[in-house]
PDB file of C-alpha atoms in Angstrom:
ATOM      1  CA  ARG A   1      54.754 -38.803-129.452  1.00  0.00           C
ATOM      2  CA  SER A   2      56.464 -37.561-132.637  1.00  0.00           C
ATOM      3  CA  GLU A   3      54.753 -34.812-134.642  1.00  0.00           C
ATOM      4  CA  PRO A   4      54.049 -35.485-138.331  1.00  0.00           C
ATOM      5  CA  LYS A   5      56.529 -33.804-140.647  1.00  0.00           C
ATOM      6  CA  LEU A   6      55.111 -31.281-143.081  1.00  0.00           C
ATOM      7  CA  ARG A   7      56.757 -30.145-146.310  1.00  0.00           C
ATOM      8  CA  ILE A   8      56.094 -26.774-147.872  1.00  0.00           C
ATOM      9  CA  GLN A   9      56.630 -26.506-151.610  1.00  0.00           C
ATOM     10  CA  VAL A  10      56.927 -23.042-153.093  1.00  0.00           C
ATOM     11  CA  VAL A  11      55.427 -22.711-156.568  1.00  0.00           C
ATOM     12  CA  ASP A  12      55.522 -19.841-159.027  1.00  0.00           C
ATOM     13  CA  ASN A  13      52.622 -17.494-159.506  1.00  0.00           C
ATOM     14  CA  PRO A  14      51.064 -18.051-162.967  1.00  0.00           C
ATOM     15  CA  THR A  15      51.975 -15.403-165.528  1.00  0.00           C
ATOM     16  CA  VAL A  16      51.711 -15.100-169.298  1.00  0.00           C
ATOM     17  CA  GLU A  17      53.323 -13.274-172.205  1.00  0.00           C
ATOM     18  CA  MET A  18      50.869 -12.260-174.915  1.00  0.00           C
ATOM     19  CA  VAL A  19      51.031 -11.743-178.668  1.00  0.00           C
ATOM     20  CA  LEU A  20      48.235 -10.273-180.804  1.00  0.00           C
ATOM     21  CA  HIS A  21      47.382 -11.675-184.226  1.00  0.00           C
ATOM     22  CA  PRO A  22      45.496  -8.958-186.159  1.00  0.00           C
ATOM     23  CA  LYS A  23      43.080  -9.264-189.050  1.00  0.00           C
ATOM     24  CA  TYR A  24      42.860  -5.766-190.482  1.00  0.00           C
ATOM     25  CA  PRO A  25      39.785  -4.360-192.280  1.00  0.00           C
ATOM     26  CA  ALA A  26      39.635  -5.342-195.940  1.00  0.00           C
ATOM     27  CA  TYR A  27      40.294  -1.797-197.205  1.00  0.00           C
ATOM     28  CA  MET A  28      43.717  -1.655-195.496  1.00  0.00           C
ATOM     29  CA  PRO A  29      46.562  -2.925-197.733  1.00  0.00           C
ATOM     30  CA  ARG A  30      48.484  -4.069-194.675  1.00  0.00           C
ATOM     31  CA  THR A  31      50.214  -7.415-194.090  1.00  0.00           C
ATOM     32  CA  PRO A  32      49.266  -8.822-190.685  1.00  0.00           C
ATOM     33  CA  VAL A  33      52.233  -9.667-188.465  1.00  0.00           C
ATOM     34  CA  PRO A  34      52.210 -10.831-184.806  1.00  0.00           C
ATOM     35  CA  LEU A  35      52.298  -7.920-182.330  1.00  0.00           C
ATOM     36  CA  PRO A  36      53.992  -8.600-178.968  1.00  0.00           C
ATOM     37  CA  VAL A  37      52.041  -6.896-176.178  1.00  0.00           C
ATOM     38  CA  THR A  38      54.082  -4.076-174.658  1.00  0.00           C
ATOM     39  CA  GLY A  39      51.927  -1.681-172.678  1.00  0.00           C
ATOM     40  CA  ALA A  40      48.816  -0.116-174.222  1.00  0.00           C
ATOM     41  CA  MET A  41      48.372  -1.364-177.782  1.00  0.00           C
ATOM     42  CA  HIS A  42      47.161   1.096-180.443  1.00  0.00           C
ATOM     43  CA  ILE A  43      45.257  -0.947-183.004  1.00  0.00           C
ATOM     44  CA  PRO A  44      43.544   0.335-186.184  1.00  0.00           C
ATOM     45  CA  TYR A  45      39.798   0.814-185.785  1.00  0.00           C
ATOM     46  CA  GLY A  46      37.802  -2.220-186.953  1.00  0.00           C
ATOM     47  CA  THR A  47      40.653  -4.732-186.582  1.00  0.00           C
ATOM     48  CA  GLN A  48      39.808  -8.223-185.352  1.00  0.00           C
ATOM     49  CA  LEU A  49      42.333  -9.661-182.904  1.00  0.00           C
ATOM     50  CA  THR A  50      43.257 -13.080-181.587  1.00  0.00           C
ATOM     51  CA  VAL A  51      45.178 -13.106-178.324  1.00  0.00           C
ATOM     52  CA  GLU A  52      47.814 -15.824-178.014  1.00  0.00           C
ATOM     53  CA  ALA A  53      49.315 -16.236-174.527  1.00  0.00           C
ATOM     54  CA  LYS A  54      52.270 -18.364-173.365  1.00  0.00           C
ATOM     55  CA  ALA A  55      52.208 -19.312-169.670  1.00  0.00           C
ATOM     56  CA  ASN A  56      55.084 -20.159-167.341  1.00  0.00           C
ATOM     57  CA  LYS A  57      53.195 -23.212-166.021  1.00  0.00           C
ATOM     58  CA  PRO A  58      50.119 -25.316-166.861  1.00  0.00           C
ATOM     59  CA  LEU A  59      46.813 -23.527-166.494  1.00  0.00           C
ATOM     60  CA  GLN A  60      43.539 -24.996-165.361  1.00  0.00           C
ATOM     61  CA  ALA A  61      41.213 -22.080-166.113  1.00  0.00           C
ATOM     62  CA  VAL A  62      41.290 -18.487-167.373  1.00  0.00           C
ATOM     63  CA  TYR A  63      38.689 -15.883-166.409  1.00  0.00           C
ATOM     64  CA  VAL A  64      38.322 -12.835-168.633  1.00  0.00           C
ATOM     65  CA  ASP A  65      36.792  -9.517-167.556  1.00  0.00           C
ATOM     66  CA  VAL A  66      36.151  -6.984-170.316  1.00  0.00           C
ATOM     67  CA  ILE A  67      35.770  -3.241-169.809  1.00  0.00           C
ATOM     68  CA  SER A  68      34.533  -1.521-172.960  1.00  0.00           C
ATOM     69  CA  GLY A  69      34.676   2.239-172.487  1.00  0.00           C
ATOM     70  CA  SER A  70      33.148   2.697-169.040  1.00  0.00           C
ATOM     71  CA  LYS A  71      30.979  -0.430-169.253  1.00  0.00           C
ATOM     72  CA  ALA A  72      32.030  -3.697-167.560  1.00  0.00           C
ATOM     73  CA  LEU A  73      30.813  -6.839-169.334  1.00  0.00           C
ATOM     74  CA  PRO A  74      30.032 -10.166-167.606  1.00  0.00           C
ATOM     75  CA  THR A  75      33.047 -12.321-166.747  1.00  0.00           C
ATOM     76  CA  GLN A  76      33.857 -14.963-169.354  1.00  0.00           C
ATOM     77  CA  VAL A  77      35.532 -18.322-168.739  1.00  0.00           C
ATOM     78  CA  LEU A  78      37.750 -19.723-171.465  1.00  0.00           C
ATOM     79  CA  GLY A  79      36.795 -23.319-172.183  1.00  0.00           C
ATOM     80  CA  PRO A  80      39.204 -26.262-172.522  1.00  0.00           C
ATOM     81  CA  GLU A  81      39.338 -25.733-176.286  1.00  0.00           C
ATOM     82  CA  ALA A  82      40.984 -22.343-175.729  1.00  0.00           C
ATOM     83  CA  ILE A  83      43.762 -23.697-173.487  1.00  0.00           C
ATOM     84  CA  ALA A  84      46.848 -25.301-175.052  1.00  0.00           C
ATOM     85  CA  GLU A  85      47.249 -29.093-174.911  1.00  0.00           C
ATOM     86  CA  ASP A  86      50.092 -28.808-172.404  1.00  0.00           C
ATOM     87  CA  GLY A  87      48.174 -26.154-170.471  1.00  0.00           C
ATOM     88  CA  LYS A  88      50.933 -23.591-170.934  1.00  0.00           C
ATOM     89  CA  GLY A  89      48.946 -20.965-172.765  1.00  0.00           C
ATOM     90  CA  PHE A  90      45.645 -20.081-174.353  1.00  0.00           C
ATOM     91  CA  ARG A  91      44.075 -18.406-177.377  1.00  0.00           C
ATOM     92  CA  CYS A  92      41.217 -15.934-177.249  1.00  0.00           C
ATOM     93  CA  ALA A  93      39.423 -14.455-180.291  1.00  0.00           C
ATOM     94  CA  LEU A  94      38.055 -10.939-179.796  1.00  0.00           C
ATOM     95  CA  GLU A  95      35.312  -8.991-181.517  1.00  0.00           C
ATOM     96  CA  PRO A  96      36.371  -6.306-184.069  1.00  0.00           C
ATOM     97  CA  LEU A  97      37.744  -3.289-182.218  1.00  0.00           C
ATOM     98  CA  TYR A  98      35.337  -0.348-182.460  1.00  0.00           C
ATOM     99  CA  SER A  99      36.146   1.277-179.103  1.00  0.00           C
ATOM    100  CA  ASP A 100      38.850   1.277-176.446  1.00  0.00           C
ATOM    101  CA  VAL A 101      38.822  -2.005-174.518  1.00  0.00           C
ATOM    102  CA  THR A 102      40.598  -3.276-171.415  1.00  0.00           C
ATOM    103  CA  LEU A 103      40.780  -7.041-170.803  1.00  0.00           C
ATOM    104  CA  LEU A 104      41.700  -8.545-167.430  1.00  0.00           C
ATOM    105  CA  PHE A 105      42.885 -12.174-167.495  1.00  0.00           C
ATOM    106  CA  THR A 106      42.777 -13.993-164.147  1.00  0.00           C
ATOM    107  CA  LEU A 107      44.854 -17.192-164.307  1.00  0.00           C
ATOM    108  CA  HIS A 108      44.220 -20.390-162.325  1.00  0.00           C
ATOM    109  CA  ASP A 109      46.989 -23.006-162.575  1.00  0.00           C
ATOM    110  CA  THR A 110      47.001 -26.739-161.912  1.00  0.00           C
ATOM    111  CA  ASP A 111      48.608 -26.153-158.480  1.00  0.00           C
ATOM    112  CA  GLY A 112      45.442 -24.380-157.399  1.00  0.00           C
ATOM    113  CA  VAL A 113      47.178 -20.993-157.413  1.00  0.00           C
ATOM    114  CA  ARG A 114      45.427 -17.935-158.767  1.00  0.00           C
ATOM    115  CA  SER A 115      47.378 -15.011-160.201  1.00  0.00           C
ATOM    116  CA  ASN A 116      47.869 -12.251-157.617  1.00  0.00           C
ATOM    117  CA  GLU A 117      46.767  -9.572-160.071  1.00  0.00           C
ATOM    118  CA  PRO A 118      44.886 -10.009-163.359  1.00  0.00           C
ATOM    119  CA  VAL A 119      47.018  -9.727-166.469  1.00  0.00           C
ATOM    120  CA  ARG A 120      45.924  -6.470-168.118  1.00  0.00           C
ATOM    121  CA  LEU A 121      45.601  -5.933-171.858  1.00  0.00           C
ATOM    122  CA  VAL A 122      44.712  -2.395-172.958  1.00  0.00           C
ATOM    123  CA  LEU A 123      43.543  -1.944-176.555  1.00  0.00           C
ATOM    124  CA  VAL A 124      43.193   1.559-177.996  1.00  0.00           C
ATOM    125  CA  ALA A 125      41.083   1.834-181.155  1.00  0.00           C
ATOM    126  CA  ALA A 126      43.101   4.132-183.447  1.00  0.00           C
ATOM    127  CA  MET A 127      40.785   5.946-185.847  1.00  0.00           C
ATOM    128  CA  ASP A 128      41.739   6.224-189.508  1.00  0.00           C
ATOM    129  CA  GLU A 129      42.736   9.849-190.132  1.00  0.00           C
ATOM    130  CA  ALA A 130      41.732  11.894-193.171  1.00  0.00           C
ATOM    131  CA  PRO A 131      44.273  12.405-195.995  1.00  0.00           C
ATOM    132  CA  GLN A 132      46.791  15.221-195.594  1.00  0.00           C
ATOM    133  CA  LEU A 133      47.092  17.678-198.500  1.00  0.00           C
ATOM    134  CA  ALA A 134      50.110  19.888-199.188  1.00  0.00           C
ATOM    135  CA  VAL A 135      48.763  21.425-202.416  1.00  0.00           C
ATOM    136  CA  GLN A 136      49.343  24.844-204.001  1.00  0.00           C
ATOM    137  CA  LEU A 137      48.196  26.762-207.058  1.00  0.00           C
ATOM    138  CA  ASP A 138      50.798  26.400-209.794  1.00  0.00           C
ATOM    139  CA  GLY A 139      51.662  29.694-211.496  1.00  0.00           C
ATOM    140  CA  ILE A 140      48.246  31.271-210.871  1.00  0.00           C
ATOM    141  CA  ASP A 141      47.543  34.354-208.766  1.00  0.00           C
ATOM    142  CA  ARG A 142      44.252  35.400-207.196  1.00  0.00           C
ATOM    143  CA  ALA A 143      42.955  37.155-210.346  1.00  0.00           C
ATOM    144  CA  ILE A 144      41.846  35.005-213.294  1.00  0.00           C
ATOM    145  CA  THR A 145      39.956  35.470-216.539  1.00  0.00           C
ATOM    146  CA  PRO A 146      36.921  33.355-217.534  1.00  0.00           C
ATOM    147  CA  GLN A 147      39.229  31.479-219.945  1.00  0.00           C
ATOM    148  CA  ALA A 148      41.846  30.596-217.345  1.00  0.00           C
ATOM    149  CA  ARG A 149      43.261  27.158-216.626  1.00  0.00           C
ATOM    150  CA  VAL A 150      43.966  26.736-212.900  1.00  0.00           C
ATOM    151  CA  PRO A 151      46.618  24.028-212.307  1.00  0.00           C
ATOM    152  CA  PHE A 152      47.645  22.452-208.992  1.00  0.00           C
ATOM    153  CA  VAL A 153      50.830  20.884-207.688  1.00  0.00           C
ATOM    154  CA  GLY A 154      51.593  19.147-204.409  1.00  0.00           C
ATOM    155  CA  GLN A 155      51.544  15.945-202.379  1.00  0.00           C
ATOM    156  CA  ILE A 156      48.658  14.010-200.830  1.00  0.00           C
ATOM    157  CA  THR A 157      49.344  11.375-198.165  1.00  0.00           C
ATOM    158  CA  ASP A 158      47.223   8.874-196.252  1.00  0.00           C
ATOM    159  CA  ASP A 159      48.098   5.985-193.944  1.00  0.00           C
ATOM    160  CA  TYR A 160      46.222   3.382-195.985  1.00  0.00           C
ATOM    161  CA  GLY A 161      45.923   4.840-199.467  1.00  0.00           C
ATOM    162  CA  VAL A 162      44.503   7.821-201.358  1.00  0.00           C
ATOM    163  CA  GLY A 163      41.107   7.078-202.890  1.00  0.00           C
ATOM    164  CA  ARG A 164      40.193  10.017-205.130  1.00  0.00           C
ATOM    165  CA  VAL A 165      40.930  13.724-205.538  1.00  0.00           C
ATOM    166  CA  TRP A 166      38.580  16.486-206.668  1.00  0.00           C
ATOM    167  CA  ALA A 167      38.112  20.261-206.678  1.00  0.00           C
ATOM    168  CA  GLU A 168      35.245  21.967-204.889  1.00  0.00           C
ATOM    169  CA  LEU A 169      34.121  25.383-206.138  1.00  0.00           C
ATOM    170  CA  VAL A 170      31.802  27.923-204.609  1.00  0.00           C
ATOM    171  CA  VAL A 171      30.879  30.672-207.105  1.00  0.00           C
ATOM    172  CA  ASP A 172      29.253  33.733-205.520  1.00  0.00           C
ATOM    173  CA  GLN A 173      28.339  31.591-202.489  1.00  0.00           C
ATOM    174  CA  GLN A 174      26.722  28.918-204.687  1.00  0.00           C
ATOM    175  CA  LEU A 175      28.252  25.424-204.489  1.00  0.00           C
ATOM    176  CA  ARG A 176      29.007  23.934-207.910  1.00  0.00           C
ATOM    177  CA  SER A 177      29.316  20.258-208.800  1.00  0.00           C
ATOM    178  CA  PRO A 178      32.688  18.737-207.801  1.00  0.00           C
ATOM    179  CA  ILE A 179      35.334  18.527-210.519  1.00  0.00           C
ATOM    180  CA  PRO A 180      37.293  15.205-210.577  1.00  0.00           C
ATOM    181  CA  LEU A 181      41.058  15.658-210.627  1.00  0.00           C
ATOM    182  CA  ALA A 182      42.528  12.181-210.020  1.00  0.00           C
ATOM    183  CA  GLU A 183      41.676   8.663-208.886  1.00  0.00           C
ATOM    184  CA  PRO A 184      44.941   6.744-208.351  1.00  0.00           C
ATOM    185  CA  ALA A 185      44.545   3.171-209.575  1.00  0.00           C
ATOM    186  CA  ALA A 186      46.919   1.618-207.026  1.00  0.00           C
ATOM    187  CA  HIS A 187      45.743   3.878-204.167  1.00  0.00           C
ATOM    188  CA  PRO A 188      49.246   4.756-202.927  1.00  0.00           C
ATOM    189  CA  ALA A 189      49.932   6.094-199.452  1.00  0.00           C
ATOM    190  CA  SER A 190      51.651   9.105-201.065  1.00  0.00           C
ATOM    191  CA  PHE A 191      50.343  10.618-204.302  1.00  0.00           C
ATOM    192  CA  ALA A 192      51.991  13.444-206.233  1.00  0.00           C
ATOM    193  CA  LEU A 193      49.427  15.820-207.689  1.00  0.00           C
ATOM    194  CA  ARG A 194      50.626  17.237-211.006  1.00  0.00           C
ATOM    195  CA  ASP A 195      49.386  17.824-214.541  1.00  0.00           C
ATOM    196  CA  VAL A 196      45.855  18.425-213.231  1.00  0.00           C
ATOM    197  CA  ALA A 197      43.831  21.611-213.477  1.00  0.00           C
ATOM    198  CA  VAL A 198      40.377  23.144-213.362  1.00  0.00           C
ATOM    199  CA  GLU A 199      39.323  24.439-216.767  1.00  0.00           C
ATOM    200  CA  MET A 200      37.435  27.672-216.062  1.00  0.00           C
ATOM    201  CA  PRO A 201      35.826  27.992-219.546  1.00  0.00           C
ATOM    202  CA  GLU A 202      33.674  24.968-218.663  1.00  0.00           C
ATOM    203  CA  LEU A 203      32.192  26.901-215.712  1.00  0.00           C
ATOM    204  CA  GLU A 204      30.945  29.836-217.848  1.00  0.00           C
ATOM    205  CA  LEU A 205      32.132  32.451-215.370  1.00  0.00           C
ATOM    206  CA  LYS A 206      31.648  36.184-215.777  1.00  0.00           C
ATOM    207  CA  PRO A 207      33.938  39.076-214.763  1.00  0.00           C
ATOM    208  CA  GLY A 208      33.131  40.328-211.287  1.00  0.00           C
ATOM    209  CA  GLN A 209      32.345  36.894-209.862  1.00  0.00           C
ATOM    210  CA  LYS A 210      34.349  35.418-206.992  1.00  0.00           C
ATOM    211  CA  VAL A 211      35.358  31.760-206.807  1.00  0.00           C
ATOM    212  CA  LEU A 212      36.275  29.933-203.594  1.00  0.00           C
ATOM    213  CA  LEU A 213      38.375  26.956-204.634  1.00  0.00           C
ATOM    214  CA  THR A 214      39.435  23.943-202.535  1.00  0.00           C
ATOM    215  CA  VAL A 215      41.136  20.648-203.388  1.00  0.00           C
ATOM    216  CA  LYS A 216      39.784  17.624-201.509  1.00  0.00           C
ATOM    217  CA  ALA A 217      40.880  14.002-201.215  1.00  0.00           C
ATOM    218  CA  SER A 218      39.224  10.933-199.717  1.00  0.00           C
ATOM    219  CA  ASP A 219      40.727   7.710-198.402  1.00  0.00           C
ATOM    220  CA  LEU A 220      39.480   4.119-198.676  1.00  0.00           C
ATOM    221  CA  TYR A 221      37.800   3.924-195.257  1.00  0.00           C
ATOM    222  CA  ASP A 222      34.528   1.962-195.552  1.00  0.00           C
ATOM    223  CA  LEU A 223      33.538   1.178-191.949  1.00  0.00           C
ATOM    224  CA  GLY A 224      31.277   4.185-191.528  1.00  0.00           C
ATOM    225  CA  SER A 225      28.761   6.190-193.517  1.00  0.00           C
ATOM    226  CA  ALA A 226      31.457   7.742-195.737  1.00  0.00           C
ATOM    227  CA  ALA A 227      35.186   7.867-196.386  1.00  0.00           C
ATOM    228  CA  ASN A 228      37.416  10.347-194.563  1.00  0.00           C
ATOM    229  CA  VAL A 229      37.972  13.581-196.502  1.00  0.00           C
ATOM    230  CA  GLY A 230      40.934  15.949-196.224  1.00  0.00           C
ATOM    231  CA  ASN A 231      41.048  19.550-197.492  1.00  0.00           C
ATOM    232  CA  SER A 232      43.715  21.811-198.902  1.00  0.00           C
ATOM    233  CA  GLU A 233      43.819  25.488-198.054  1.00  0.00           C
ATOM    234  CA  ARG A 234      41.134  27.628-199.696  1.00  0.00           C
ATOM    235  CA  TRP A 235      41.860  30.107-202.464  1.00  0.00           C
ATOM    236  CA  LEU A 236      39.587  33.064-203.208  1.00  0.00           C
ATOM    237  CA  LEU A 237      39.867  33.933-206.908  1.00  0.00           C
ATOM    238  CA  GLU A 238      38.418  37.020-208.563  1.00  0.00           C
ATOM    239  CA  VAL A 239      37.215  36.746-212.144  1.00  0.00           C
ATOM    240  CA  VAL A 240      38.401  39.732-214.251  1.00  0.00           C
ATOM    241  CA  THR A 241      38.512  40.714-217.906  1.00  0.00           C
ATOM    242  CA  PRO A 242      41.735  40.240-219.891  1.00  0.00           C
ATOM    243  CA  ASP A 243      42.284  44.042-219.829  1.00  0.00           C
ATOM    244  CA  GLN A 244      41.854  44.131-216.044  1.00  0.00           C
ATOM    245  CA  LEU A 245      44.307  41.252-215.642  1.00  0.00           C
ATOM    246  CA  ARG A 246      46.821  43.037-217.870  1.00  0.00           C
ATOM    247  CA  ALA A 247      46.469  46.186-215.751  1.00  0.00           C
ATOM    248  CA  ILE A 248      46.993  44.195-212.544  1.00  0.00           C
ATOM    249  CA  LEU A 249      50.155  42.582-213.932  1.00  0.00           C
ATOM    250  CA  GLU A 250      51.519  45.920-215.178  1.00  0.00           C
ATOM    251  CA  ALA A 251      50.921  47.524-211.776  1.00  0.00           C
ATOM    252  CA  ARG A 252      52.718  44.662-210.070  1.00  0.00           C
ATOM    253  CA  GLU A 253      55.620  44.882-212.488  1.00  0.00           C
ATOM    254  CA  LEU A 254      55.896  48.639-211.808  1.00  0.00           C
ATOM    255  CA  THR A 255      55.941  48.047-208.059  1.00  0.00           C
ATOM    256  CA  LEU A 256      58.689  45.428-208.383  1.00  0.00           C
ATOM    257  CA  ARG A 257      60.757  47.746-210.611  1.00  0.00           C
ATOM    258  CA  GLN A 258      60.469  50.555-208.061  1.00  0.00           C
ATOM    259  CA  ARG A 259      61.587  48.220-205.293  1.00  0.00           C
ATOM    260  CA  PHE A 260      64.539  47.088-207.352  1.00  0.00           C
ATOM    261  CA  GLU A 261      65.564  50.683-208.141  1.00  0.00           C
TER     262      GLU A 261
END
């Protein structure tokens, strides 16, 4: 009796290539462009993502496991509306990214084959950093009179735009009200600080007092309780009389002359 002939057909394992479509937070002046997935993806904090996947063969079902931080969420099944008409791909909308997330996509194709290993998508929530300040006193030393004008010069940078700039003063360990210096209208990513100063006569200082002065800048971040704030270096200024300042300058000039000689 002849044995029935069997035919074995080898089929490919289902795989996908993924692209992320971001929707950035409203405060970010950033044009969204598709992001091909290549390894761990660093995405700005608060961004909403849609995953678009292209498959090598028609899919029947896609199971999604989500690990948020150290917590594993229940497995989700993408419905028919998420799978492309020809079956060769799917779309998956994610919640805004507020923590690191790993997604595992298990693919089931129309041949009844399940992917050997889940397709892994690692999303790293990149926090918005505070502005960076490279600011110096302009032509002012550490001794000032009560009538002094203290100007600043430098550069302030931020990934998504500089919001406002101000000076913070502590006089004899007492915090004074902040002094506005600039509020760029277009909120550029790089802002040149010039032609700004703190007018000391308005503070009614007296000789002998000490002033701790700092320049601060905030960004446009609005997803938390407050914007991110960056600081310059701190300058400790001593308030002196005009005669004391003149004596300090004369002593310095004498020292420089002696060095030169």
